[in-house]
Amino acid sequence: MTMARSITTFSFALLASLASALVLLVQAQQNPGFISIDCGATLAYTDERTLITYESDEGLINSGKIRQTSRMLTYQNDRQLLKNIRTFPNGARNCYTLRPDQGKNTTYLIRATFWYGNYDGENQDPSFDLYIDINYWATVDYSYYRFEEIMYVPKADDIQVCLVNTGKGVPFISALELRALDDGIYRLESGFLQLHWRHDIGRSLDYDDVRHPIDVYDRIWTPQNYKFGSIINTTSAIDVSDNNDANKYKVPGEVLRTALRTMSASSRLDIQWSPSKSGKKWIVYFHFVEIERLTSGLKRVVTVSMIDNNFTKTVSLEYLKPVVVVSPQVDWSPITFSIDSTNNSGNPPILNAVEFYTVGDLPFVPTAQDDVKAITDIKATYHVKRESWQGDPCVPINYTWDGLNCSYENPPRIISLRLSSSNLTGGMVSALSHLSRLEYLDLSNNQLTGTIPETLAGLQNLTFLNLSGNNLIKSVPEALKKRILDKTLNMSLDNANLCLADHCQQKKRKKTIIIAVATSVSGFFVVLSGALSIIWLIKPKQIAESSQRTLRSKHRPFKYREVSRITKNFGRVIGEGGFGKVYLGTLDNGTLVAVKMLSESSRQGYKEFQAEAQLLMILHHKNLVSLFGYCNESKHMILIYEYMANGNLREHLSGEVKIHPTEGHSQVLTWSNRLQIAMDAAQGT
Ligand SMILES: *[C@@H]1O[C@H](CO)[C@@H](O)[C@H](O)[C@H]1NC(C)=O
Ligand SMILES: *[C@@H]1O[C@H](CO)[C@@H](O)[C@H](O)[C@H]1NC(C)=O
Ligand SMILES: *[C@@H]1O[C@H](CO)[C@@H](O)[C@H](O)[C@H]1NC(C)=O
Ligand SMILES: *[C@@H]1O[C@H](CO)[C@@H](O)[C@H](O)[C@H]1NC(C)=O
Ligand SMILES: *[C@@H]1O[C@H](CO)[C@@H](O)[C@H](O)[C@H]1NC(C)=O
Ligand SMILES: *[C@@H]1O[C@H](CO)[C@@H](O)[C@H](O)[C@H]1NC(C)=O
Ligand SMILES: *[C@@H]1O[C@H](CO)[C@@H](O)[C@H](O)[C@H]1NC(C)=O
Ligand SMILES: *[C@@H]1O[C@H](CO)[C@@H](O)[C@H](O)[C@H]1NC(C)=O
Ligand SMILES: *[C@@H]1O[C@H](CO)[C@@H](O)[C@H](O)[C@H]1NC(C)=O
Ligand SMILES: *[C@@H]1O[C@H](CO)[C@@H](O)[C@H](O)[C@H]1NC(C)=O
């Protein structure tokens, strides 16, 4: 049952990831490096003009509702892309996750398109915020068709585009596109580039925008004519043979073959604008290429400068060879760039294309990637469907996932996870042990099955663990027991399941054995060797005469003198354990006892001695020898157990033990008994 369920869970997760991998793969084959999503569309289709194949967003996002823009308005925007949208009436933050093949540290063009299209008949444009991963990108508050576009270098392989409800209407989105750019172009030391205008200068306004497939990166170049000077164009092919910086930009020939040229060599081309928002830094990319055949020996030399000469860059143009001039970041108003032609050239300045960006800040640091991966696994495995479980788990602080608490260091870490009463089914996923800074874990009141992973004990900072109200296998792994006894962990597990008591020993034995063996073969060996190392503590089942007998001992302190007496001055050594020698003793009522004395050279120390004493005081079981008492007098640390007359487990396992020494034949444990012992030891039953 349990196993079947966890396998199903696993295959669902696998299927889901295969399915999404498949989606992206199909896309990648059609438009390598592209992810193109028509939000709210139900079917994939290829746009005839751009030859881009758009996918439906179903399966990429769990939240939101599909709506249709007004058919009355579609004459304005008859593009398929704008006919459907996805709206997000619920949740403060809703995110799409993009997983491009190229992964992190690649520049991506990311474009989010919006057209309200009066889909709700309210004629009221909503206003909401757009985030790229954890950082603010833009506020969307316009009714006309518009897109927000950035050049972004992600820090993680997954990229999240989030719509944040700011209380001014329902967020929506029409389309989401990602294009991977090669060669580290459009890359800043820090921050991202946010597009304002991208102009194809000198192109007649009668022409459409240039984009894919003409632009391999699907940048959208808008024809622009600055209305002074004259337009020049050529039909000659642009020379892209050089492996220089300019050619890395792969600006299409169609864009570069048109240009604006001023009237004379002495007139300059001024570009001036007044940014509406102050405080933003601007960067301008100027694209030049000589498209006129000049008299031989002459070259056009152009200088791009700022009015106060804080920035000047002079380039000499060669026939049909592109040149890119990137401005520094400037942040005053108005901004004026001048393009001059230097005197020795004798030819007027030209400009072929230009791009204007502002610099977006990335002030926030995402949650540690290992934590993100682990919590994403947990979310997928248990099908956690919570509105807030989207985007980064910890950041921004206002959108921390419900049930998590984080520590806001650099990077932020997940320190507590509360998933009680959340309908979790299946086994305890190993990802839980990967939240390495976890202090608090509450998984109570779910239908969790299977074993409690020992690896939880490796969570150094974990101080609270509540597993009550589940159907977990009744065994607390040794390492966790140790943490509990060391008082570094408070753990709750309902008694019926913890099985530290005797009454649950017979329940569903067959089932648990199958599961334990099948789920953890290596765990089995660990357990087995663990059992051997505490060898003489465990009473072979076969020898425990009355299996229903309760061995509740009344342990009490012994004086060293008393111990010395009952062992006849430590006269008879019957074994040697991890602590030291074990002696035979006889209590005043005639009961035989094993007296275990911590030796001075003991490998296990005082702490372990205490731990064992405490464990045995709370653990009572037919297969565990019970503790009669202890002695803790200055140097003398002694445990007194019930005596097992029939030898120790190792002897039984190896067949050395002679049950009836006088009859001289040894009785070796059967394999099924051995397995049972190992299982019982493992489960603590
Ligand atoms: C990221 O990519 C750039 C350019 O491709 C490269 O110079 C840099 O070393 C890379 N950084 C990391 C951390 O991989
Ligand atoms: C190139 O110039 C010619 C003549 O001026 C004009 O007819 C044509 O439309 C121009 N081509 C483009 C792409 O602007
Ligand atoms: C130009 O540079 C100087 C010094 O580098 C600086 O003080 C001045 O503010 C700059 N001008 C503008 C407009 O930024
Ligand atoms: C260009 O020529 C003009 C007039 O001949 C002169 O005033 C100016 O200084 C020259 N500029 C340069 C950069 O040589
Ligand atoms: C977070 O929430 C607080 C209180 O609701 C608000 O004042 C603050 O502006 C929010 N911060 C962000 C980044 O939204
Ligand atoms: C997170 O911290 C808050 C405030 O300290 C606390 O009330 C809440 O219970 C914590 N949640 C979890 C899941 O630990
Ligand atoms: C758990 O499942 C039940 C029944 O399917 C449902 O009514 C309940 O809302 C679920 N609880 C949570 C927290 O998902
Ligand atoms: C553990 O969870 C159970 C069920 O939610 C609850 O009754 C119990 O109080 C919790 N234990 C602790 C120590 O919080
Ligand atoms: C968490 O554990 C690490 C060691 O793993 C330790 O350095 C750190 O101080 C602990 N933090 C807290 C809050 O206990
Ligand atoms: C366990 O709980 C007790 C009682 O609430 C508390 O005193 C102790 O500090 C807790 N131990 C840990 C490791 O948090």
mmCIF file of N, CA, C and O in Angstrom, residues 124-177:
data_model
loop_
_atom_site.group_PDB
_atom_site.id
_atom_site.type_symbol
_atom_site.label_atom_id
_atom_site.label_comp_id
_atom_site.label_asym_id
_atom_site.label_seq_id
_atom_site.Cartn_x
_atom_site.Cartn_y
_atom_site.Cartn_z
ATOM 1 N N GLN A 124 -12.502 49.502 -17.317
ATOM 2 C CA GLN A 124 -11.714 50.073 -16.222
ATOM 3 C C GLN A 124 -10.365 49.360 -16.202
ATOM 4 O O GLN A 124 -10.284 48.201 -15.820
ATOM 5 N N ASP A 125 -9.324 50.084 -16.642
ATOM 6 C CA ASP A 125 -8.013 49.431 -16.708
ATOM 7 C C ASP A 125 -7.506 49.154 -15.311
ATOM 8 O O ASP A 125 -7.481 50.060 -14.480
ATOM 9 N N PRO A 126 -7.084 47.928 -15.064
ATOM 10 C CA PRO A 126 -6.483 47.656 -13.761
ATOM 11 C C PRO A 126 -5.060 48.196 -13.715
ATOM 12 O O PRO A 126 -4.482 48.519 -14.750
ATOM 13 N N SER A 127 -4.539 48.301 -12.518
ATOM 14 C CA SER A 127 -3.133 48.663 -12.338
ATOM 15 C C SER A 127 -2.516 47.630 -11.404
ATOM 16 O O SER A 127 -3.106 47.274 -10.395
ATOM 17 N N PHE A 128 -1.374 47.117 -11.796
ATOM 18 C CA PHE A 128 -0.707 46.103 -10.966
ATOM 19 C C PHE A 128 0.779 46.126 -11.268
ATOM 20 O O PHE A 128 1.220 46.807 -12.205
ATOM 21 N N ASP A 129 1.541 45.406 -10.466
ATOM 22 C CA ASP A 129 2.995 45.412 -10.637
ATOM 23 C C ASP A 129 3.482 44.130 -11.286
ATOM 24 O O ASP A 129 2.920 43.050 -11.088
ATOM 25 N N LEU A 130 4.553 44.291 -12.020
ATOM 26 C CA LEU A 130 5.209 43.168 -12.680
ATOM 27 C C LEU A 130 6.570 43.007 -12.004
ATOM 28 O O LEU A 130 7.272 43.995 -11.780
ATOM 29 N N TYR A 131 6.912 41.756 -11.671
ATOM 30 C CA TYR A 131 8.207 41.475 -11.053
ATOM 31 C C TYR A 131 8.984 40.504 -11.916
ATOM 32 O O TYR A 131 8.408 39.593 -12.508
ATOM 33 N N ILE A 132 10.298 40.708 -11.968
ATOM 34 C CA ILE A 132 11.161 39.707 -12.588
ATOM 35 C C ILE A 132 11.872 39.012 -11.427
ATOM 36 O O ILE A 132 12.573 39.667 -10.647
ATOM 37 N N ASP A 133 11.615 37.732 -11.287
ATOM 38 C CA ASP A 133 12.022 36.997 -10.087
ATOM 39 C C ASP A 133 11.545 37.769 -8.868
ATOM 40 O O ASP A 133 10.364 38.037 -8.767
ATOM 41 N N ILE A 134 12.464 38.211 -8.010
ATOM 42 C CA ILE A 134 12.030 38.839 -6.761
ATOM 43 C C ILE A 134 12.064 40.349 -6.821
ATOM 44 O O ILE A 134 11.784 41.015 -5.836
ATOM 45 N N ASN A 135 12.422 40.905 -7.978
ATOM 46 C CA ASN A 135 12.605 42.346 -8.049
ATOM 47 C C ASN A 135 11.551 43.027 -8.914
ATOM 48 O O ASN A 135 11.080 42.470 -9.907
ATOM 49 N N TYR A 136 11.236 44.250 -8.521
ATOM 50 C CA TYR A 136 10.253 45.041 -9.248
ATOM 51 C C TYR A 136 10.736 45.295 -10.669
ATOM 52 O O TYR A 136 11.892 45.608 -10.908
ATOM 53 N N TRP A 137 9.802 45.159 -11.606
ATOM 54 C CA TRP A 137 10.129 45.379 -13.017
ATOM 55 C C TRP A 137 9.356 46.597 -13.537
ATOM 56 O O TRP A 137 9.970 47.565 -13.997
ATOM 57 N N ALA A 138 8.044 46.568 -13.433
ATOM 58 C CA ALA A 138 7.258 47.675 -13.992
ATOM 59 C C ALA A 138 5.870 47.689 -13.369
ATOM 60 O O ALA A 138 5.441 46.708 -12.777
ATOM 61 N N THR A 139 5.199 48.813 -13.517
ATOM 62 C CA THR A 139 3.784 48.890 -13.159
ATOM 63 C C THR A 139 2.988 48.921 -14.456
ATOM 64 O O THR A 139 3.296 49.698 -15.355
ATOM 65 N N VAL A 140 2.019 48.041 -14.547
ATOM 66 C CA VAL A 140 1.200 47.974 -15.758
ATOM 67 C C VAL A 140 -0.097 48.711 -15.456
ATOM 68 O O VAL A 140 -0.849 48.311 -14.575
ATOM 69 N N ASP A 141 -0.333 49.819 -16.155
ATOM 70 C CA ASP A 141 -1.543 50.599 -15.863
ATOM 71 C C ASP A 141 -2.006 51.339 -17.103
ATOM 72 O O ASP A 141 -2.315 52.515 -17.060
ATOM 73 N N TYR A 142 -2.030 50.645 -18.225
ATOM 74 C CA TYR A 142 -2.436 51.304 -19.465
ATOM 75 C C TYR A 142 -3.495 50.442 -20.152
ATOM 76 O O TYR A 142 -3.545 49.240 -19.995
ATOM 77 N N SER A 143 -4.325 51.075 -20.924
ATOM 78 C CA SER A 143 -5.420 50.335 -21.553
ATOM 79 C C SER A 143 -5.038 49.889 -22.958
ATOM 80 O O SER A 143 -5.568 48.938 -23.479
ATOM 81 N N TYR A 144 -4.096 50.570 -23.554
ATOM 82 C CA TYR A 144 -3.716 50.223 -24.920
ATOM 83 C C TYR A 144 -2.759 49.041 -24.921
ATOM 84 O O TYR A 144 -2.221 48.660 -23.897
ATOM 85 N N TYR A 145 -2.583 48.485 -26.102
ATOM 86 C CA TYR A 145 -1.680 47.352 -26.268
ATOM 87 C C TYR A 145 -0.252 47.803 -25.982
ATOM 88 O O TYR A 145 0.201 48.817 -26.491
ATOM 89 N N ARG A 146 0.435 47.071 -25.149
ATOM 90 C CA ARG A 146 1.794 47.457 -24.833
ATOM 91 C C ARG A 146 2.564 46.253 -24.299
ATOM 92 O O ARG A 146 1.977 45.330 -23.739
ATOM 93 N N PHE A 147 3.884 46.297 -24.503
ATOM 94 C CA PHE A 147 4.682 45.241 -23.880
ATOM 95 C C PHE A 147 5.775 45.841 -23.033
ATOM 96 O O PHE A 147 6.193 46.989 -23.225
ATOM 97 N N GLU A 148 6.191 45.076 -22.050
ATOM 98 C CA GLU A 148 7.331 45.421 -21.205
ATOM 99 C C GLU A 148 8.440 44.456 -21.591
ATOM 100 O O GLU A 148 8.217 43.247 -21.641
ATOM 101 N N GLU A 149 9.613 45.018 -21.876
ATOM 102 C CA GLU A 149 10.693 44.144 -22.336
ATOM 103 C C GLU A 149 11.982 44.456 -21.588
ATOM 104 O O GLU A 149 12.326 45.618 -21.390
ATOM 105 N N ILE A 150 12.678 43.405 -21.195
ATOM 106 C CA ILE A 150 13.951 43.596 -20.500
ATOM 107 C C ILE A 150 15.023 42.665 -21.058
ATOM 108 O O ILE A 150 14.711 41.657 -21.687
ATOM 109 N N MET A 151 16.268 43.041 -20.814
ATOM 110 C CA MET A 151 17.409 42.168 -21.047
ATOM 111 C C MET A 151 17.896 41.775 -19.659
ATOM 112 O O MET A 151 18.302 42.637 -18.873
ATOM 113 N N TYR A 152 17.838 40.480 -19.366
ATOM 114 C CA TYR A 152 17.984 40.046 -17.978
ATOM 115 C C TYR A 152 18.930 38.858 -17.890
ATOM 116 O O TYR A 152 18.840 37.925 -18.696
ATOM 117 N N VAL A 153 19.833 38.897 -16.941
ATOM 118 C CA VAL A 153 20.746 37.772 -16.707
ATOM 119 C C VAL A 153 20.362 37.150 -15.364
ATOM 120 O O VAL A 153 20.641 37.716 -14.311
ATOM 121 N N PRO A 154 19.684 36.000 -15.390
ATOM 122 C CA PRO A 154 19.186 35.433 -14.126
ATOM 123 C C PRO A 154 20.295 34.785 -13.300
ATOM 124 O O PRO A 154 21.289 34.302 -13.841
ATOM 125 N N LYS A 155 20.090 34.769 -11.997
ATOM 126 C CA LYS A 155 21.038 34.132 -11.076
ATOM 127 C C LYS A 155 20.711 32.662 -10.883
ATOM 128 O O LYS A 155 21.482 31.920 -10.299
ATOM 129 N N ALA A 156 19.519 32.248 -11.331
ATOM 130 C CA ALA A 156 19.115 30.845 -11.174
ATOM 131 C C ALA A 156 18.613 30.321 -12.515
ATOM 132 O O ALA A 156 18.315 31.095 -13.423
ATOM 133 N N ASP A 157 18.530 29.004 -12.624
ATOM 134 C CA ASP A 157 18.100 28.409 -13.889
ATOM 135 C C ASP A 157 16.622 28.666 -14.180
ATOM 136 O O ASP A 157 16.230 28.747 -15.329
ATOM 137 N N ASP A 158 15.832 28.764 -13.125
ATOM 138 C CA ASP A 158 14.422 29.083 -13.318
ATOM 139 C C ASP A 158 14.240 30.588 -13.261
ATOM 140 O O ASP A 158 14.832 31.253 -12.409
ATOM 141 N N ILE A 159 13.404 31.097 -14.148
ATOM 142 C CA ILE A 159 13.108 32.528 -14.143
ATOM 143 C C ILE A 159 11.623 32.683 -13.840
ATOM 144 O O ILE A 159 10.788 31.996 -14.443
ATOM 145 N N GLN A 160 11.315 33.559 -12.909
ATOM 146 C CA GLN A 160 9.916 33.757 -12.583
ATOM 147 C C GLN A 160 9.438 35.141 -12.953
ATOM 148 O O GLN A 160 10.091 36.132 -12.637
ATOM 149 N N VAL A 161 8.337 35.166 -13.638
ATOM 150 C CA VAL A 161 7.702 36.429 -13.988
ATOM 151 C C VAL A 161 6.417 36.484 -13.171
ATOM 152 O O VAL A 161 5.559 35.614 -13.302
ATOM 153 N N CYS A 162 6.327 37.492 -12.294
ATOM 154 C CA CYS A 162 5.222 37.514 -11.334
ATOM 155 C C CYS A 162 4.361 38.754 -11.518
ATOM 156 O O CYS A 162 4.861 39.846 -11.778
ATOM 157 N N LEU A 163 3.051 38.547 -11.355
ATOM 158 C CA LEU A 163 2.095 39.647 -11.399
ATOM 159 C C LEU A 163 1.628 39.876 -9.969
ATOM 160 O O LEU A 163 1.170 38.940 -9.316
ATOM 161 N N VAL A 164 1.772 41.082 -9.501
ATOM 162 C CA VAL A 164 1.491 41.366 -8.097
ATOM 163 C C VAL A 164 0.289 42.297 -7.984
ATOM 164 O O VAL A 164 0.260 43.376 -8.583
ATOM 165 N N ASN A 165 -0.694 41.854 -7.244
ATOM 166 C CA ASN A 165 -1.916 42.632 -7.037
ATOM 167 C C ASN A 165 -1.634 43.736 -6.031
ATOM 168 O O ASN A 165 -1.243 43.479 -4.898
ATOM 169 N N THR A 166 -1.806 44.974 -6.450
ATOM 170 C CA THR A 166 -1.538 46.099 -5.553
ATOM 171 C C THR A 166 -2.839 46.754 -5.105
ATOM 172 O O THR A 166 -2.868 47.916 -4.695
ATOM 173 N N GLY A 167 -3.922 46.004 -5.249
ATOM 174 C CA GLY A 167 -5.206 46.499 -4.768
ATOM 175 C C GLY A 167 -5.885 47.465 -5.712
ATOM 176 O O GLY A 167 -6.810 48.176 -5.340
ATOM 177 N N LYS A 168 -5.409 47.505 -6.965
ATOM 178 C CA LYS A 168 -6.033 48.432 -7.918
ATOM 179 C C LYS A 168 -6.520 47.689 -9.148
ATOM 180 O O LYS A 168 -6.279 48.108 -10.280
ATOM 181 N N GLY A 169 -7.147 46.577 -8.916
ATOM 182 C CA GLY A 169 -7.685 45.822 -10.043
ATOM 183 C C GLY A 169 -7.024 44.469 -10.192
ATOM 184 O O GLY A 169 -6.008 44.177 -9.557
ATOM 185 N N VAL A 170 -7.617 43.660 -11.046
ATOM 186 C CA VAL A 170 -7.176 42.273 -11.228
ATOM 187 C C VAL A 170 -6.034 42.214 -12.238
ATOM 188 O O VAL A 170 -6.193 42.633 -13.383
ATOM 189 N N PRO A 171 -4.892 41.693 -11.837
ATOM 190 C CA PRO A 171 -3.776 41.566 -12.789
ATOM 191 C C PRO A 171 -4.130 40.609 -13.931
ATOM 192 O O PRO A 171 -4.920 39.679 -13.749
ATOM 193 N N PHE A 172 -3.553 40.842 -15.092
ATOM 194 C CA PHE A 172 -3.785 39.962 -16.248
ATOM 195 C C PHE A 172 -2.539 40.002 -17.122
ATOM 196 O O PHE A 172 -1.673 40.869 -16.964
ATOM 197 N N ILE A 173 -2.472 39.075 -18.049
ATOM 198 C CA ILE A 173 -1.353 39.068 -19.003
ATOM 199 C C ILE A 173 -1.803 38.442 -20.307
ATOM 200 O O ILE A 173 -2.621 37.516 -20.315
ATOM 201 N N SER A 174 -1.286 38.964 -21.431
ATOM 202 C CA SER A 174 -1.656 38.454 -22.749
ATOM 203 C C SER A 174 -0.637 37.452 -23.280
ATOM 204 O O SER A 174 -1.002 36.446 -23.874
ATOM 205 N N ALA A 175 0.635 37.769 -23.112
ATOM 206 C CA ALA A 175 1.657 36.889 -23.675
ATOM 207 C C ALA A 175 2.962 37.057 -22.912
ATOM 208 O O ALA A 175 3.217 38.097 -22.305
ATOM 209 N N LEU A 176 3.760 36.006 -22.959
ATOM 210 C CA LEU A 176 5.049 36.029 -22.286
ATOM 211 C C LEU A 176 6.063 35.356 -23.204
ATOM 212 O O LEU A 176 5.842 34.245 -23.674
ATOM 213 N N GLU A 177 7.146 36.084 -23.488
ATOM 214 C CA GLU A 177 8.129 35.564 -24.436
ATOM 215 C C GLU A 177 9.533 35.673 -23.856
ATOM 216 O O GLU A 177 9.840 36.650 -23.166
#
